Short mmCIF file of N, CA and C in Angstrom, two decimals:
data_model
loop_
_atom_site.label_atom_id
_atom_site.label_comp_id
_atom_site.label_asym_id
_atom_site.label_seq_id
_atom_site.Cartn_x
_atom_site.Cartn_y
_atom_site.Cartn_z
N PRO A 1 -20.68 4.90 -22.79
CA PRO A 1 -21.09 6.06 -22.00
C PRO A 1 -20.05 6.44 -20.94
N ILE A 2 -20.08 7.68 -20.53
CA ILE A 2 -19.18 8.16 -19.48
C ILE A 2 -19.63 7.56 -18.15
N THR A 3 -18.70 6.96 -17.41
CA THR A 3 -19.02 6.36 -16.12
C THR A 3 -18.72 7.30 -14.95
N ALA A 4 -17.79 8.25 -15.13
CA ALA A 4 -17.45 9.18 -14.05
C ALA A 4 -16.72 10.40 -14.61
N ILE A 5 -16.85 11.51 -13.91
CA ILE A 5 -16.10 12.73 -14.21
C ILE A 5 -15.50 13.19 -12.89
N ASP A 6 -14.22 13.54 -12.89
CA ASP A 6 -13.57 13.98 -11.66
C ASP A 6 -12.59 15.10 -11.97
N GLY A 7 -12.23 15.83 -10.95
CA GLY A 7 -11.31 16.94 -11.08
C GLY A 7 -11.95 18.17 -10.48
N PRO A 8 -11.36 19.31 -10.62
CA PRO A 8 -10.15 19.52 -11.40
C PRO A 8 -8.90 19.07 -10.65
N MET A 9 -7.93 18.65 -11.41
CA MET A 9 -6.60 18.36 -10.91
C MET A 9 -5.65 19.07 -11.86
N TYR A 10 -4.86 19.97 -11.31
CA TYR A 10 -3.98 20.82 -12.12
C TYR A 10 -4.78 21.60 -13.17
N GLY A 11 -6.00 22.01 -12.82
CA GLY A 11 -6.83 22.82 -13.71
C GLY A 11 -7.54 22.05 -14.80
N GLU A 12 -7.42 20.74 -14.80
CA GLU A 12 -8.05 19.93 -15.85
C GLU A 12 -9.06 18.95 -15.24
N THR A 13 -10.07 18.63 -16.03
CA THR A 13 -11.11 17.70 -15.62
C THR A 13 -10.88 16.39 -16.35
N PHE A 14 -11.23 15.27 -15.70
CA PHE A 14 -10.99 13.96 -16.28
C PHE A 14 -12.31 13.20 -16.43
N ALA A 15 -12.51 12.62 -17.59
CA ALA A 15 -13.71 11.83 -17.89
C ALA A 15 -13.30 10.37 -18.02
N PHE A 16 -14.09 9.50 -17.42
CA PHE A 16 -13.81 8.06 -17.42
C PHE A 16 -14.93 7.31 -18.12
N LYS A 17 -14.53 6.30 -18.88
CA LYS A 17 -15.45 5.31 -19.42
C LYS A 17 -14.96 3.96 -18.92
N GLU A 18 -15.65 2.89 -19.27
CA GLU A 18 -15.22 1.57 -18.78
C GLU A 18 -13.80 1.22 -19.20
N ARG A 19 -13.39 1.56 -20.39
CA ARG A 19 -12.05 1.25 -20.89
C ARG A 19 -11.39 2.47 -21.51
N ASN A 20 -11.56 3.64 -20.84
CA ASN A 20 -11.05 4.86 -21.43
C ASN A 20 -10.90 5.94 -20.36
N VAL A 21 -9.82 6.70 -20.42
CA VAL A 21 -9.63 7.87 -19.56
C VAL A 21 -9.25 9.02 -20.48
N ALA A 22 -9.95 10.15 -20.33
CA ALA A 22 -9.70 11.32 -21.16
C ALA A 22 -9.53 12.55 -20.29
N LYS A 23 -8.77 13.52 -20.80
CA LYS A 23 -8.51 14.78 -20.10
C LYS A 23 -9.22 15.89 -20.85
N LEU A 24 -9.93 16.74 -20.11
CA LEU A 24 -10.59 17.91 -20.68
C LEU A 24 -9.83 19.15 -20.20
N SER A 25 -9.16 19.81 -21.13
CA SER A 25 -8.36 21.00 -20.79
C SER A 25 -9.09 22.25 -21.25
N PRO A 26 -9.21 23.25 -20.37
CA PRO A 26 -9.87 24.51 -20.77
C PRO A 26 -9.09 25.20 -21.90
N THR A 27 -9.83 25.71 -22.87
CA THR A 27 -9.19 26.37 -24.01
C THR A 27 -9.29 27.90 -23.94
N GLY A 28 -10.28 28.42 -23.18
CA GLY A 28 -10.51 29.86 -23.17
C GLY A 28 -11.37 30.31 -24.33
N ASN A 29 -11.74 29.41 -25.21
CA ASN A 29 -12.57 29.70 -26.37
C ASN A 29 -14.02 29.39 -26.03
N VAL A 30 -14.91 30.37 -26.19
CA VAL A 30 -16.32 30.19 -25.85
C VAL A 30 -16.99 29.15 -26.73
N GLU A 31 -16.62 29.08 -27.98
CA GLU A 31 -17.25 28.14 -28.92
C GLU A 31 -16.79 26.70 -28.70
N SER A 32 -15.57 26.53 -28.24
CA SER A 32 -15.02 25.20 -27.96
C SER A 32 -14.27 25.28 -26.63
N PRO A 33 -15.02 25.22 -25.49
CA PRO A 33 -14.40 25.51 -24.19
C PRO A 33 -13.37 24.49 -23.70
N TYR A 34 -13.40 23.26 -24.20
CA TYR A 34 -12.46 22.23 -23.74
C TYR A 34 -11.81 21.50 -24.89
N ALA A 35 -10.55 21.15 -24.72
CA ALA A 35 -9.84 20.30 -25.66
C ALA A 35 -9.79 18.90 -25.05
N LEU A 36 -10.14 17.89 -25.82
CA LEU A 36 -10.18 16.51 -25.35
C LEU A 36 -8.90 15.79 -25.72
N SER A 37 -8.26 15.16 -24.73
CA SER A 37 -7.05 14.35 -24.96
C SER A 37 -7.28 12.98 -24.33
N ILE A 38 -7.11 11.94 -25.12
CA ILE A 38 -7.24 10.57 -24.60
C ILE A 38 -5.95 10.21 -23.86
N ILE A 39 -6.08 9.81 -22.59
CA ILE A 39 -4.92 9.39 -21.80
C ILE A 39 -4.70 7.90 -21.93
N SER A 40 -5.81 7.13 -21.94
CA SER A 40 -5.68 5.68 -22.03
C SER A 40 -6.92 5.06 -22.67
N ASP A 41 -6.68 4.08 -23.53
CA ASP A 41 -7.75 3.26 -24.10
C ASP A 41 -7.70 1.86 -23.52
N ALA A 42 -6.80 1.63 -22.55
CA ALA A 42 -6.61 0.29 -21.99
C ALA A 42 -7.32 0.08 -20.67
N MET A 43 -7.58 1.16 -19.93
CA MET A 43 -8.25 1.02 -18.64
C MET A 43 -9.17 2.19 -18.44
N GLY A 44 -10.11 2.00 -17.50
CA GLY A 44 -11.07 3.06 -17.20
C GLY A 44 -11.68 2.81 -15.85
N ALA A 45 -12.83 3.41 -15.60
CA ALA A 45 -13.50 3.27 -14.32
C ALA A 45 -14.85 2.59 -14.52
N VAL A 46 -15.16 1.67 -13.62
CA VAL A 46 -16.42 0.94 -13.68
C VAL A 46 -17.59 1.88 -13.43
N ASP A 47 -17.44 2.77 -12.44
CA ASP A 47 -18.55 3.62 -12.03
C ASP A 47 -18.00 4.79 -11.22
N ALA A 48 -18.82 5.81 -11.01
CA ALA A 48 -18.40 6.96 -10.21
C ALA A 48 -18.11 6.58 -8.76
N ARG A 49 -18.71 5.50 -8.25
CA ARG A 49 -18.42 5.04 -6.89
C ARG A 49 -16.98 4.54 -6.75
N LEU A 50 -16.33 4.28 -7.88
CA LEU A 50 -14.97 3.76 -7.87
C LEU A 50 -13.96 4.76 -8.41
N VAL A 51 -14.27 6.05 -8.27
CA VAL A 51 -13.36 7.15 -8.66
C VAL A 51 -13.37 8.15 -7.51
N HIS A 52 -12.17 8.52 -7.04
CA HIS A 52 -12.11 9.46 -5.93
C HIS A 52 -10.78 10.21 -5.95
N PRO A 53 -10.81 11.54 -5.76
CA PRO A 53 -9.55 12.30 -5.68
C PRO A 53 -8.85 12.05 -4.35
N GLY A 54 -7.53 12.10 -4.37
CA GLY A 54 -6.74 11.91 -3.16
C GLY A 54 -5.32 12.31 -3.41
N GLU A 55 -4.39 11.61 -2.78
CA GLU A 55 -2.97 11.87 -3.02
C GLU A 55 -2.18 10.58 -2.86
N LEU A 56 -1.10 10.48 -3.59
CA LEU A 56 -0.22 9.32 -3.55
C LEU A 56 1.20 9.84 -3.33
N ASN A 57 1.81 9.50 -2.21
CA ASN A 57 3.14 10.00 -1.85
C ASN A 57 3.18 11.52 -1.86
N GLY A 58 2.10 12.17 -1.43
CA GLY A 58 2.05 13.62 -1.35
C GLY A 58 1.72 14.31 -2.67
N ILE A 59 1.51 13.56 -3.73
CA ILE A 59 1.19 14.13 -5.04
C ILE A 59 -0.31 14.00 -5.28
N PRO A 60 -1.00 15.06 -5.73
CA PRO A 60 -2.43 14.94 -6.02
C PRO A 60 -2.67 13.80 -7.02
N ALA A 61 -3.73 13.04 -6.76
CA ALA A 61 -4.04 11.88 -7.60
C ALA A 61 -5.55 11.70 -7.69
N ILE A 62 -5.98 11.02 -8.72
CA ILE A 62 -7.35 10.55 -8.82
C ILE A 62 -7.25 9.03 -8.83
N PHE A 63 -7.84 8.40 -7.81
CA PHE A 63 -7.85 6.94 -7.74
C PHE A 63 -9.07 6.43 -8.48
N PHE A 64 -8.91 5.32 -9.20
CA PHE A 64 -10.06 4.71 -9.87
C PHE A 64 -9.82 3.22 -10.03
N ALA A 65 -10.90 2.49 -10.26
CA ALA A 65 -10.80 1.04 -10.41
C ALA A 65 -11.60 0.58 -11.61
N ASP A 66 -11.00 -0.36 -12.36
CA ASP A 66 -11.76 -1.03 -13.41
C ASP A 66 -12.22 -2.36 -12.82
N THR A 67 -12.56 -3.33 -13.65
CA THR A 67 -13.14 -4.57 -13.14
C THR A 67 -12.18 -5.41 -12.31
N ASN A 68 -10.84 -5.27 -12.47
CA ASN A 68 -9.91 -6.13 -11.75
C ASN A 68 -8.66 -5.44 -11.21
N ALA A 69 -8.61 -4.11 -11.20
CA ALA A 69 -7.41 -3.42 -10.73
C ALA A 69 -7.74 -2.02 -10.25
N ALA A 70 -6.84 -1.46 -9.44
CA ALA A 70 -6.96 -0.08 -8.96
C ALA A 70 -5.79 0.72 -9.52
N TYR A 71 -6.05 1.97 -9.86
CA TYR A 71 -5.06 2.83 -10.50
C TYR A 71 -5.00 4.19 -9.82
N ALA A 72 -3.89 4.89 -10.03
CA ALA A 72 -3.75 6.28 -9.59
C ALA A 72 -3.37 7.10 -10.81
N LEU A 73 -4.14 8.15 -11.07
CA LEU A 73 -3.85 9.09 -12.13
C LEU A 73 -3.20 10.30 -11.47
N THR A 74 -1.94 10.56 -11.81
CA THR A 74 -1.19 11.69 -11.26
C THR A 74 -0.63 12.51 -12.41
N SER A 75 0.16 13.53 -12.08
CA SER A 75 0.79 14.34 -13.12
C SER A 75 1.74 13.50 -13.97
N GLY A 76 2.18 12.36 -13.46
CA GLY A 76 3.08 11.48 -14.20
C GLY A 76 2.37 10.46 -15.07
N GLY A 77 1.04 10.46 -15.05
CA GLY A 77 0.26 9.51 -15.86
C GLY A 77 -0.49 8.54 -14.97
N ILE A 78 -0.86 7.39 -15.54
CA ILE A 78 -1.63 6.38 -14.83
C ILE A 78 -0.70 5.27 -14.35
N THR A 79 -0.83 4.92 -13.07
CA THR A 79 -0.04 3.86 -12.46
C THR A 79 -0.97 2.83 -11.86
N CYS A 80 -0.70 1.55 -12.14
CA CYS A 80 -1.45 0.48 -11.49
C CYS A 80 -0.91 0.35 -10.07
N ILE A 81 -1.75 0.62 -9.09
CA ILE A 81 -1.30 0.58 -7.69
C ILE A 81 -1.73 -0.70 -6.99
N SER A 82 -2.44 -1.58 -7.70
CA SER A 82 -2.97 -2.77 -7.05
C SER A 82 -2.16 -4.04 -7.30
N GLU A 83 -0.98 -3.91 -7.87
CA GLU A 83 -0.19 -5.11 -8.18
C GLU A 83 0.08 -6.00 -6.96
N PRO A 84 0.39 -5.44 -5.78
CA PRO A 84 0.61 -6.31 -4.61
C PRO A 84 -0.61 -7.15 -4.22
N ILE A 85 -1.80 -6.70 -4.58
CA ILE A 85 -3.01 -7.49 -4.30
C ILE A 85 -3.67 -7.96 -5.58
N GLY A 86 -2.91 -7.94 -6.68
CA GLY A 86 -3.45 -8.30 -7.99
C GLY A 86 -4.03 -9.70 -8.05
N ARG A 87 -3.39 -10.65 -7.38
CA ARG A 87 -3.88 -12.03 -7.39
C ARG A 87 -5.28 -12.10 -6.78
N ASP A 88 -5.50 -11.36 -5.70
CA ASP A 88 -6.81 -11.34 -5.06
C ASP A 88 -7.84 -10.64 -5.93
N LEU A 89 -7.45 -9.52 -6.55
CA LEU A 89 -8.40 -8.78 -7.37
C LEU A 89 -8.76 -9.52 -8.65
N ARG A 90 -7.84 -10.33 -9.19
CA ARG A 90 -8.17 -11.08 -10.41
C ARG A 90 -9.23 -12.15 -10.14
N ALA A 91 -9.35 -12.57 -8.88
CA ALA A 91 -10.36 -13.57 -8.52
C ALA A 91 -11.72 -12.92 -8.28
N ILE A 92 -11.78 -11.59 -8.26
CA ILE A 92 -13.00 -10.85 -7.97
C ILE A 92 -13.27 -9.91 -9.14
N THR A 93 -14.51 -9.78 -9.53
CA THR A 93 -14.87 -8.76 -10.51
C THR A 93 -15.42 -7.57 -9.75
N ILE A 94 -14.75 -6.44 -9.89
CA ILE A 94 -15.19 -5.22 -9.21
C ILE A 94 -16.36 -4.65 -10.00
N THR A 95 -17.47 -4.46 -9.31
CA THR A 95 -18.68 -3.94 -9.94
C THR A 95 -19.10 -2.64 -9.28
N ALA A 96 -19.99 -1.91 -9.95
CA ALA A 96 -20.43 -0.62 -9.44
C ALA A 96 -21.15 -0.74 -8.10
N ASP A 97 -21.90 -1.78 -7.92
CA ASP A 97 -22.60 -1.99 -6.66
C ASP A 97 -22.37 -3.42 -6.24
N PRO A 98 -21.66 -3.67 -5.17
CA PRO A 98 -21.33 -2.84 -4.03
C PRO A 98 -19.91 -2.31 -4.03
N GLY A 99 -19.23 -2.23 -5.20
CA GLY A 99 -17.88 -1.71 -5.23
C GLY A 99 -17.83 -0.28 -4.74
N LEU A 100 -16.75 0.07 -4.05
CA LEU A 100 -16.61 1.40 -3.48
C LEU A 100 -15.14 1.72 -3.30
N LEU A 101 -14.74 2.92 -3.70
CA LEU A 101 -13.37 3.38 -3.50
C LEU A 101 -13.44 4.75 -2.84
N ILE A 102 -12.77 4.90 -1.69
CA ILE A 102 -12.84 6.14 -0.91
C ILE A 102 -11.44 6.54 -0.45
N TRP A 103 -11.16 7.83 -0.48
CA TRP A 103 -9.92 8.40 0.04
C TRP A 103 -10.22 9.05 1.39
N ASP A 104 -9.44 8.72 2.39
CA ASP A 104 -9.57 9.31 3.71
C ASP A 104 -8.40 10.28 3.90
N PRO A 105 -8.64 11.60 3.82
CA PRO A 105 -7.55 12.56 3.90
C PRO A 105 -6.92 12.67 5.29
N TYR A 106 -7.62 12.23 6.32
CA TYR A 106 -7.08 12.32 7.68
C TYR A 106 -6.06 11.23 7.97
N GLN A 107 -6.40 9.99 7.61
CA GLN A 107 -5.47 8.89 7.83
C GLN A 107 -4.59 8.63 6.61
N ARG A 108 -4.84 9.36 5.52
CA ARG A 108 -4.10 9.22 4.27
C ARG A 108 -4.09 7.78 3.76
N VAL A 109 -5.29 7.20 3.72
CA VAL A 109 -5.45 5.86 3.21
C VAL A 109 -6.58 5.84 2.19
N MET A 110 -6.50 4.88 1.28
CA MET A 110 -7.55 4.65 0.30
C MET A 110 -8.20 3.32 0.64
N PHE A 111 -9.54 3.29 0.65
CA PHE A 111 -10.28 2.07 0.90
C PHE A 111 -10.87 1.57 -0.42
N LEU A 112 -10.72 0.30 -0.68
CA LEU A 112 -11.33 -0.32 -1.86
C LEU A 112 -12.18 -1.48 -1.36
N GLN A 113 -13.47 -1.41 -1.59
CA GLN A 113 -14.38 -2.47 -1.17
C GLN A 113 -14.91 -3.20 -2.40
N THR A 114 -14.89 -4.50 -2.34
CA THR A 114 -15.48 -5.32 -3.39
C THR A 114 -16.37 -6.35 -2.72
N SER A 115 -17.04 -7.17 -3.50
CA SER A 115 -17.86 -8.21 -2.92
C SER A 115 -17.69 -9.49 -3.72
N VAL A 116 -17.69 -10.59 -3.02
CA VAL A 116 -17.61 -11.90 -3.68
C VAL A 116 -18.94 -12.62 -3.57
N ALA A 117 -19.96 -11.93 -3.11
CA ALA A 117 -21.30 -12.49 -2.98
C ALA A 117 -22.30 -11.42 -3.43
N PRO A 118 -23.55 -11.78 -3.60
CA PRO A 118 -24.54 -10.77 -3.98
C PRO A 118 -24.54 -9.59 -3.02
N ALA A 119 -24.91 -8.44 -3.54
CA ALA A 119 -24.91 -7.22 -2.72
C ALA A 119 -26.01 -7.30 -1.68
N ALA A 120 -25.65 -7.70 -0.50
CA ALA A 120 -26.59 -7.78 0.61
C ALA A 120 -25.80 -7.66 1.90
N GLN A 121 -26.46 -7.27 2.96
CA GLN A 121 -25.76 -7.12 4.22
C GLN A 121 -25.23 -8.46 4.70
N ALA A 122 -25.88 -9.56 4.28
CA ALA A 122 -25.44 -10.89 4.69
C ALA A 122 -24.42 -11.48 3.72
N GLY A 123 -23.92 -10.66 2.78
CA GLY A 123 -22.94 -11.15 1.81
C GLY A 123 -21.57 -11.29 2.41
N SER A 124 -20.60 -11.56 1.57
CA SER A 124 -19.21 -11.69 2.00
C SER A 124 -18.40 -10.60 1.32
N TYR A 125 -17.94 -9.60 2.07
CA TYR A 125 -17.23 -8.47 1.51
C TYR A 125 -15.73 -8.63 1.65
N THR A 126 -15.02 -8.20 0.63
CA THR A 126 -13.57 -8.12 0.68
C THR A 126 -13.20 -6.66 0.66
N SER A 127 -12.34 -6.24 1.57
CA SER A 127 -11.96 -4.85 1.67
C SER A 127 -10.45 -4.74 1.69
N PHE A 128 -9.91 -3.76 0.98
CA PHE A 128 -8.47 -3.52 0.93
C PHE A 128 -8.21 -2.08 1.33
N THR A 129 -7.10 -1.85 2.01
CA THR A 129 -6.71 -0.51 2.42
C THR A 129 -5.30 -0.24 1.92
N LEU A 130 -5.09 0.93 1.28
CA LEU A 130 -3.78 1.33 0.79
C LEU A 130 -3.29 2.52 1.59
N ASP A 131 -2.16 2.36 2.27
CA ASP A 131 -1.49 3.48 2.93
C ASP A 131 -0.78 4.24 1.80
N THR A 132 -1.29 5.42 1.46
CA THR A 132 -0.78 6.13 0.28
C THR A 132 0.59 6.77 0.50
N ALA A 133 1.01 6.91 1.75
CA ALA A 133 2.35 7.45 2.01
C ALA A 133 3.40 6.35 1.86
N LYS A 134 3.10 5.15 2.36
CA LYS A 134 4.04 4.03 2.28
C LYS A 134 3.77 3.13 1.08
N VAL A 135 2.67 3.35 0.38
CA VAL A 135 2.20 2.52 -0.73
C VAL A 135 2.23 1.05 -0.29
N ARG A 136 1.56 0.77 0.81
CA ARG A 136 1.49 -0.58 1.35
C ARG A 136 0.02 -0.97 1.50
N TRP A 137 -0.32 -2.19 1.07
CA TRP A 137 -1.69 -2.68 1.12
C TRP A 137 -1.94 -3.57 2.32
N ALA A 138 -3.17 -3.56 2.80
CA ALA A 138 -3.66 -4.52 3.79
C ALA A 138 -5.05 -4.91 3.33
N GLY A 139 -5.47 -6.13 3.63
CA GLY A 139 -6.79 -6.55 3.19
C GLY A 139 -7.34 -7.64 4.05
N PHE A 140 -8.63 -7.79 4.02
CA PHE A 140 -9.29 -8.84 4.77
C PHE A 140 -10.65 -9.12 4.18
N THR A 141 -11.20 -10.28 4.48
CA THR A 141 -12.51 -10.68 4.02
C THR A 141 -13.43 -10.78 5.22
N LEU A 142 -14.62 -10.27 5.06
CA LEU A 142 -15.61 -10.31 6.13
C LEU A 142 -16.78 -11.18 5.71
N GLY A 143 -17.33 -11.94 6.63
CA GLY A 143 -18.53 -12.74 6.34
C GLY A 143 -19.28 -12.96 7.62
N GLY A 144 -20.57 -13.26 7.52
CA GLY A 144 -21.31 -13.50 8.75
C GLY A 144 -22.79 -13.38 8.58
N ALA A 145 -23.47 -13.23 9.68
CA ALA A 145 -24.93 -13.18 9.68
C ALA A 145 -25.42 -11.80 9.27
N ALA A 146 -26.71 -11.68 9.12
CA ALA A 146 -27.31 -10.43 8.67
C ALA A 146 -27.26 -9.34 9.73
N GLY A 147 -26.72 -9.64 10.89
CA GLY A 147 -26.68 -8.67 11.98
C GLY A 147 -25.75 -7.50 11.73
N GLY A 148 -24.82 -7.59 10.80
CA GLY A 148 -23.94 -6.46 10.50
C GLY A 148 -22.52 -6.89 10.28
N TRP A 149 -21.71 -5.92 9.89
CA TRP A 149 -20.31 -6.16 9.55
C TRP A 149 -19.44 -5.28 10.42
N ILE A 150 -18.36 -5.83 10.88
CA ILE A 150 -17.40 -5.01 11.62
C ILE A 150 -16.21 -4.74 10.70
N LEU A 151 -15.93 -3.47 10.45
CA LEU A 151 -14.81 -3.07 9.61
C LEU A 151 -14.05 -2.01 10.39
N GLY A 152 -12.87 -2.33 10.83
CA GLY A 152 -12.13 -1.39 11.65
C GLY A 152 -12.83 -1.25 13.00
N THR A 153 -13.33 -0.07 13.29
CA THR A 153 -14.00 0.14 14.57
C THR A 153 -15.48 0.40 14.41
N SER A 154 -16.02 0.29 13.19
CA SER A 154 -17.40 0.68 12.97
C SER A 154 -18.20 -0.41 12.29
N LEU A 155 -19.50 -0.30 12.39
CA LEU A 155 -20.41 -1.23 11.75
C LEU A 155 -20.56 -0.85 10.30
N LEU A 156 -20.40 -1.79 9.39
CA LEU A 156 -20.55 -1.53 7.96
C LEU A 156 -22.01 -1.71 7.59
N GLY A 157 -22.68 -0.65 7.28
CA GLY A 157 -24.09 -0.69 6.93
C GLY A 157 -24.38 0.31 5.84
N ILE A 158 -25.58 0.84 5.83
CA ILE A 158 -25.98 1.78 4.78
C ILE A 158 -25.29 3.12 4.95
N ASP A 159 -25.16 3.59 6.18
CA ASP A 159 -24.55 4.89 6.45
C ASP A 159 -23.44 4.67 7.49
N THR A 160 -22.23 4.36 7.02
CA THR A 160 -21.18 3.86 7.91
C THR A 160 -19.90 4.66 7.77
N VAL A 161 -19.20 4.83 8.87
CA VAL A 161 -17.87 5.42 8.85
C VAL A 161 -16.87 4.28 8.85
N LEU A 162 -15.99 4.24 7.85
CA LEU A 162 -15.01 3.15 7.73
C LEU A 162 -13.84 3.38 8.67
N GLY A 163 -13.53 2.39 9.49
CA GLY A 163 -12.35 2.41 10.33
C GLY A 163 -12.24 3.59 11.27
N GLY A 164 -13.38 4.20 11.62
CA GLY A 164 -13.35 5.34 12.52
C GLY A 164 -12.80 6.59 11.87
N SER A 165 -12.70 6.58 10.55
CA SER A 165 -12.11 7.72 9.84
C SER A 165 -13.20 8.66 9.34
N GLY A 166 -12.81 9.61 8.55
CA GLY A 166 -13.77 10.56 7.98
C GLY A 166 -14.43 10.07 6.72
N ALA A 167 -14.05 8.91 6.19
CA ALA A 167 -14.64 8.39 4.96
C ALA A 167 -15.96 7.72 5.27
N GLU A 168 -16.97 7.98 4.45
CA GLU A 168 -18.29 7.44 4.73
C GLU A 168 -18.89 6.75 3.52
N ILE A 169 -19.68 5.71 3.78
CA ILE A 169 -20.51 5.10 2.75
C ILE A 169 -21.85 5.81 2.83
N LEU A 170 -22.28 6.42 1.73
CA LEU A 170 -23.55 7.15 1.75
C LEU A 170 -24.62 6.42 0.99
#
């Protein structure tokens, strides 16, 4: 089944499955409005929560994550952007809940949240941040009591602003 649809980027829409990325290009034909092109059969997106449009080095991109890596889909194709943190991600299985990938257009960073414990406020969350201009990663693990999580300058809860930025968990 399709796990996410995103776009348009350069006038085209992209459909994601767990191990598949496809491009839907408008044809102008009423009977067959889109042409389907498979971009990759090797990687895909776990869920719509792990697909988000943004930019990488000033180029429009769609960020997405499969079970163990993060990628950027740009006009140049698909690039694995998580290699610097690949060792950490291979130890974690990225799942739809509580996995989350968000682009913050103000600070020009991408947030990738995973969990190494059951999805609960008292769990242990691992969060990674990618500076998309410098393509540099930072990451940390949070753990503690059920009283809440501190991530950047804000409390990580049901309706939270990450790092004081415009990106929100809804």
